[in-house]
PDB file of C-alpha atoms and ligand atoms in Angstrom:
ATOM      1  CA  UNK A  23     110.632  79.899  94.629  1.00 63.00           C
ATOM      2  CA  UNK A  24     109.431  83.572  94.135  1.00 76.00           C
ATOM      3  CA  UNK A  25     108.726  85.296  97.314  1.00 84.00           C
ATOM      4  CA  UNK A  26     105.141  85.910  97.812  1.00 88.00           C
ATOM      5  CA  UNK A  27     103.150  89.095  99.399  1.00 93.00           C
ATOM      6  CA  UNK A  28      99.990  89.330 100.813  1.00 94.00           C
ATOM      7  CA  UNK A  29      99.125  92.341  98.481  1.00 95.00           C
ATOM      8  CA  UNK A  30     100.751  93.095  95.378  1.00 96.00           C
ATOM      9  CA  UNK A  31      99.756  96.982  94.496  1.00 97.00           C
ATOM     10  CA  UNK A  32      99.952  97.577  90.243  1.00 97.00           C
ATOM     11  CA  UNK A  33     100.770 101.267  90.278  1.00 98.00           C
ATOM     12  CA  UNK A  34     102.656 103.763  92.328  1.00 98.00           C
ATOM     13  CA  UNK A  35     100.343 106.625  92.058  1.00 98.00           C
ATOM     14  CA  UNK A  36      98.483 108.540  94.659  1.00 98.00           C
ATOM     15  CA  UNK A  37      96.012 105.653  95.022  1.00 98.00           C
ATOM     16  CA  UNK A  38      98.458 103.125  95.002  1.00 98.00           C
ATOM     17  CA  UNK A  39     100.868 104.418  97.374  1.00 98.00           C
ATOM     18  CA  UNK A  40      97.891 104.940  99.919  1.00 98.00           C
ATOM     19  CA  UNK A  41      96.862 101.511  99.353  1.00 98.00           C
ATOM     20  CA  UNK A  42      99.966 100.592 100.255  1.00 98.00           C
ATOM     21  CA  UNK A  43     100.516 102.677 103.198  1.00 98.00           C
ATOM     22  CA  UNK A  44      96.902 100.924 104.643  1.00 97.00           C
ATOM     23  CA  UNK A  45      97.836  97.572 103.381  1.00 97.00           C
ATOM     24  CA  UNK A  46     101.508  97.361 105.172  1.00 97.00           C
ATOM     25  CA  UNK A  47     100.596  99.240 108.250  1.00 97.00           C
ATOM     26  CA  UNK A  48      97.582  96.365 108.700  1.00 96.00           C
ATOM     27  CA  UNK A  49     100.933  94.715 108.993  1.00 96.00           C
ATOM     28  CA  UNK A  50     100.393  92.586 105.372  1.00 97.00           C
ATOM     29  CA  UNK A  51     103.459  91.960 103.017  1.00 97.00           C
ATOM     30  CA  UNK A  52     103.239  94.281 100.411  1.00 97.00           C
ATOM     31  CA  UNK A  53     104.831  94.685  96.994  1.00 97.00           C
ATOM     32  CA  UNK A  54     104.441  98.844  95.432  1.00 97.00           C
ATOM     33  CA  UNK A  55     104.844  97.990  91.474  1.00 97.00           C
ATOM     34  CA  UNK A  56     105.136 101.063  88.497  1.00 97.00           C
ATOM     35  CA  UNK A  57     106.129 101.043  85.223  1.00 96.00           C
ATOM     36  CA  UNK A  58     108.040 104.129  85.774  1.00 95.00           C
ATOM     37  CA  UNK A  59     108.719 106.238  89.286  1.00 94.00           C
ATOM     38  CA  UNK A  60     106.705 106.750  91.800  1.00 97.00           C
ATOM     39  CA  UNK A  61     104.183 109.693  92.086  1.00 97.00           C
ATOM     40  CA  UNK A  62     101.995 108.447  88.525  1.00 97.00           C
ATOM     41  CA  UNK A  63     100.290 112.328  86.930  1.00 97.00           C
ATOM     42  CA  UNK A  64     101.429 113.975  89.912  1.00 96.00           C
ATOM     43  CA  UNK A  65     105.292 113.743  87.995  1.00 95.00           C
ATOM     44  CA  UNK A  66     103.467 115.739  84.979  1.00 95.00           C
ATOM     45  CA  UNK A  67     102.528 118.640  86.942  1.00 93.00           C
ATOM     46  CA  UNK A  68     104.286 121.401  88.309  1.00 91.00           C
ATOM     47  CA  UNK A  69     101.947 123.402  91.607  1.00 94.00           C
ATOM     48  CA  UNK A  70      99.334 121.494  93.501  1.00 96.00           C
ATOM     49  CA  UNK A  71      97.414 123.820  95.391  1.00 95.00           C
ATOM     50  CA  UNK A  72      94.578 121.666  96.663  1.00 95.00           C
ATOM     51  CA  UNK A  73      95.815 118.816  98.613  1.00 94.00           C
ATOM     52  CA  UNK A  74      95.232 119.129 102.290  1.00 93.00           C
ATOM     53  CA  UNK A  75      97.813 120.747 104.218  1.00 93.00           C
ATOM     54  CA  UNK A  76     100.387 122.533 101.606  1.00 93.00           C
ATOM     55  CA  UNK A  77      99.588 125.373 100.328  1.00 95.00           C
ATOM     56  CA  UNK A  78     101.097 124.719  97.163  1.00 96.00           C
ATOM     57  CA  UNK A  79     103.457 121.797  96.743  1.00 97.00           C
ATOM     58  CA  UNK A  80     105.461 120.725  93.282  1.00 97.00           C
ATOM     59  CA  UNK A  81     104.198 117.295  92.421  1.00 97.00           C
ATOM     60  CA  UNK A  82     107.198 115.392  92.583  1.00 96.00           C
ATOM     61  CA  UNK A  83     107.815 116.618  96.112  1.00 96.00           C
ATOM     62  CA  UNK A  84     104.532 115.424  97.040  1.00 97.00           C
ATOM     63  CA  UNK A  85     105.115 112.201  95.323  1.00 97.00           C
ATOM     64  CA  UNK A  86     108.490 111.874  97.001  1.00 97.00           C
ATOM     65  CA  UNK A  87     106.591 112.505 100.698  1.00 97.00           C
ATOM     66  CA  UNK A  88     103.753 109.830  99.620  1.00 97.00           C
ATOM     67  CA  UNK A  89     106.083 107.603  98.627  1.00 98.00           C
ATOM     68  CA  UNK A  90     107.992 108.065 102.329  1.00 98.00           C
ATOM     69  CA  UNK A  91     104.327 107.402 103.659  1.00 97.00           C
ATOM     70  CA  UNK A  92     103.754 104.462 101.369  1.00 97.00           C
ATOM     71  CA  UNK A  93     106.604 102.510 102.446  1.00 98.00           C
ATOM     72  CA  UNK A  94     107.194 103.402 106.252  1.00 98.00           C
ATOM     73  CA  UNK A  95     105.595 100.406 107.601  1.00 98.00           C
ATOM     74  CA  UNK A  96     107.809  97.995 105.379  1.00 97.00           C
ATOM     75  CA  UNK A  97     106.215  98.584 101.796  1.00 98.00           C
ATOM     76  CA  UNK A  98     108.910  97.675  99.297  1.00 97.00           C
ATOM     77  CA  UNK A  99     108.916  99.302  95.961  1.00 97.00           C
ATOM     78  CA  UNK A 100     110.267  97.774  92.501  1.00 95.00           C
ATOM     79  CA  UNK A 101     109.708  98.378  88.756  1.00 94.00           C
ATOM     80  CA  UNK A 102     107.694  96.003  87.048  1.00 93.00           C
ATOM     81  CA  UNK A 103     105.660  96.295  83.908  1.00 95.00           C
ATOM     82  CA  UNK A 104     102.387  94.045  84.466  1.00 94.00           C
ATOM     83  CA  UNK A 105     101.500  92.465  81.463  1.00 92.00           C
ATOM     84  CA  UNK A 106      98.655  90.298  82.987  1.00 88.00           C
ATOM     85  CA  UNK A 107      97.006  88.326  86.034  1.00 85.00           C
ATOM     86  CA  UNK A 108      97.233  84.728  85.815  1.00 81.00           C
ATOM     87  CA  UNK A 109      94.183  83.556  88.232  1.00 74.00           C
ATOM     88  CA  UNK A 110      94.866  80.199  89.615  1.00 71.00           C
ATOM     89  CA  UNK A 111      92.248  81.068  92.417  1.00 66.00           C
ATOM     90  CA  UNK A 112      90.489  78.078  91.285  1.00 65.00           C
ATOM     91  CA  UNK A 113      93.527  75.450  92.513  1.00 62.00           C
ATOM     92  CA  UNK A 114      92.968  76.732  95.382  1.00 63.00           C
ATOM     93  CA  UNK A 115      96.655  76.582  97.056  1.00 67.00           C
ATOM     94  CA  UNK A 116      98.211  78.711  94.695  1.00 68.00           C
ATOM     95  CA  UNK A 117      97.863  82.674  94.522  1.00 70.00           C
ATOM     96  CA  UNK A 118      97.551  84.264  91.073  1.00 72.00           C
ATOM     97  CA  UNK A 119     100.488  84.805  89.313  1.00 74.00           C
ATOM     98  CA  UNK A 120     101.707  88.792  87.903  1.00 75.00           C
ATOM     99  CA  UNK A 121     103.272  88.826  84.371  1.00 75.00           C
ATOM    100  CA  UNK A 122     106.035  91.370  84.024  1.00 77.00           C
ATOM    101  CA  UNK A 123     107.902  92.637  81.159  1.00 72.00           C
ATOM    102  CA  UNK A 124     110.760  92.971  83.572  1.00 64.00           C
ATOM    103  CA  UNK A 125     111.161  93.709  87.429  1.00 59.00           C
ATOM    104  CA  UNK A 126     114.411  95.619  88.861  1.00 55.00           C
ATOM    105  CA  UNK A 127     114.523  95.877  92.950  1.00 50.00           C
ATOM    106  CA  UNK A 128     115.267  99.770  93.320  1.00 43.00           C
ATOM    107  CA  UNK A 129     116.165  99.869  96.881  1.00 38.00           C
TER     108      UNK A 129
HETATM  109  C1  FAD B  26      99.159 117.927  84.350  1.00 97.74           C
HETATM  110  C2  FAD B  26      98.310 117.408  85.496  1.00 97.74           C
HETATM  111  C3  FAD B  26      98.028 118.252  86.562  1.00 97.74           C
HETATM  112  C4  FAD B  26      97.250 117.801  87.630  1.00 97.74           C
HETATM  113  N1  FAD B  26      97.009 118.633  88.669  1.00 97.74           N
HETATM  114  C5  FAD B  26      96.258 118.221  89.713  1.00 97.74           C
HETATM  115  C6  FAD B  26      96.041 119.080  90.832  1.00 97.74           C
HETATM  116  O1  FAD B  26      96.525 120.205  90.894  1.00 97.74           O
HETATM  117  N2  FAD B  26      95.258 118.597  91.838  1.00 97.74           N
HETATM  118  C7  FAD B  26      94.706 117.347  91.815  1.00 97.74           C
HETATM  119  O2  FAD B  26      94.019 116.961  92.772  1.00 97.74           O
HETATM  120  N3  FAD B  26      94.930 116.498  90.756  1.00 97.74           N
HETATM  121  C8  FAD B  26      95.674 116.901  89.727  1.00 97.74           C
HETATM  122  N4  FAD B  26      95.886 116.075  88.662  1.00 97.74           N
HETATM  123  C9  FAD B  26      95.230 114.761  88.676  1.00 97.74           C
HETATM  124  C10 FAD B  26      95.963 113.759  89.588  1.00 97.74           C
HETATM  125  O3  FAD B  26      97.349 113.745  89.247  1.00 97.74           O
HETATM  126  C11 FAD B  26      95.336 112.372  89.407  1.00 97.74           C
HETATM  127  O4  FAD B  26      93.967 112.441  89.786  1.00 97.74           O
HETATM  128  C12 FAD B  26      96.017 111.320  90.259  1.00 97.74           C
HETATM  129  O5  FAD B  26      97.396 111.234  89.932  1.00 97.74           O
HETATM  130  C13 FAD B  26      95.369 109.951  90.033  1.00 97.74           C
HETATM  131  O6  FAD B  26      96.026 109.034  90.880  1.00 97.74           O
HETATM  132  P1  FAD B  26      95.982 107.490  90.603  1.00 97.74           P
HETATM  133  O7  FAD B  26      96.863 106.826  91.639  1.00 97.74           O
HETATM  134  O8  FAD B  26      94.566 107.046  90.533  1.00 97.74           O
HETATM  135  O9  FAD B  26      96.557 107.244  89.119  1.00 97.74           O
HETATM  136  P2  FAD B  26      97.910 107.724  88.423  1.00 97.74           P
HETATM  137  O10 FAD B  26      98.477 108.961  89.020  1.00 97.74           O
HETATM  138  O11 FAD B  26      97.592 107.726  86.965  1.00 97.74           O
HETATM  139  O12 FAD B  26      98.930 106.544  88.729  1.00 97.74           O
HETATM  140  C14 FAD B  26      98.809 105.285  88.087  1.00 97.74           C
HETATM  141  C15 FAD B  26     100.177 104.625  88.151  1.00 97.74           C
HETATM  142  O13 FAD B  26     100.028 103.265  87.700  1.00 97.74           O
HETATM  143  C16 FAD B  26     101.130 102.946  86.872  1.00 97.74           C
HETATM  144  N5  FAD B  26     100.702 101.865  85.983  1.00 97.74           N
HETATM  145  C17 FAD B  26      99.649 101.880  85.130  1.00 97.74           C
HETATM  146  N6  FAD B  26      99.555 100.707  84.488  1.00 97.74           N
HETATM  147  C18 FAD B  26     100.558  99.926  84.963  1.00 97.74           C
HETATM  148  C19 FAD B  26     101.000  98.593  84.679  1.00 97.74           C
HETATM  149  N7  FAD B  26     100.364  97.825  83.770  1.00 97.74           N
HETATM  150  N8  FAD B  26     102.084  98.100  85.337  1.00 97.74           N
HETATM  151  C20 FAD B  26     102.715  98.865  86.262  1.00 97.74           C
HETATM  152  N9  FAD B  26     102.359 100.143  86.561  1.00 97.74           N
HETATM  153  C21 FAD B  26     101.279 100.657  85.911  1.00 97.74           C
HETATM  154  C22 FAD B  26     101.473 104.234  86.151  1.00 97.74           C
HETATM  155  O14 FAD B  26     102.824 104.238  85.710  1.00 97.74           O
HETATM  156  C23 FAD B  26     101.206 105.276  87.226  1.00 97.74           C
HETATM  157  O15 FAD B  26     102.375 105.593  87.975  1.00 97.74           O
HETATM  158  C24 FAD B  26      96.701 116.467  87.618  1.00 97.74           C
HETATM  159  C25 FAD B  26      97.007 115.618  86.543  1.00 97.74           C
HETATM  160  C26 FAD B  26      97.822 116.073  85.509  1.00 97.74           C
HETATM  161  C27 FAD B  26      98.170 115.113  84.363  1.00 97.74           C
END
């Protein structure tokens, strides 16, 4: 049977990775998905100078610390492609379903 989570979170962004930083440190199982690494637009940019507390930070170092943040409290982080959201809310017993091109565990 596939293991289930109490949140799945579809994309590893800045948004994502602080929803999953809230979600697993409420102590819910939670499952960080991306298409591609971690950090979403910050990856496409070189100096962030407006995020509280650097000065000036290179976006994939900032995506590397948010991603340290995002998964401290027992996050865990694959690649999957979602494809769709099968809702089976209305059986009930069942949670919906993800549909993923592929999913590789990284760590
Ligand atoms: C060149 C550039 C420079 C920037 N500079 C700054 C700056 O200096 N300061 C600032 O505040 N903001 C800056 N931004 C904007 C900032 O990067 C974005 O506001 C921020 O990244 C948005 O975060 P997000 O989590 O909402 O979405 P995103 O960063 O877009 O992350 C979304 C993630 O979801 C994943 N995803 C999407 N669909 C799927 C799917 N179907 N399955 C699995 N994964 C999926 C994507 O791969 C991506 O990783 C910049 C953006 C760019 C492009």
């Amino acid at each position: 049977m596939a293991k289930q989570y109490d949140v799945i979170v579809i994309g590893a962004g800045p948004g994502g990775m602080a929803s999953a930083l809230y979600a697993s440190r409420a102590n819910l199982s939670v499952l960080l998905l991306d298409r591609g690494i971690y950090g979403g637009q910050m990856n496409n940019t070189a100096a962030i100078e407006n995020y509280p507390g650097f000065s000036s930070v290179l976006g994939p170092d900032l995506a590397k610390d948010m991603y340290d943040g995002a998964t401290q409290f027992g996050a865990e982080y694959a690649y999957g492609n979602v494809q769709g959201i099968e809702d089976q809310a209305r059986l009930r017993s069942s949670p919906p379903i993800l549909k993923l091109t592929k999913q590789r565990r990284l760590s």
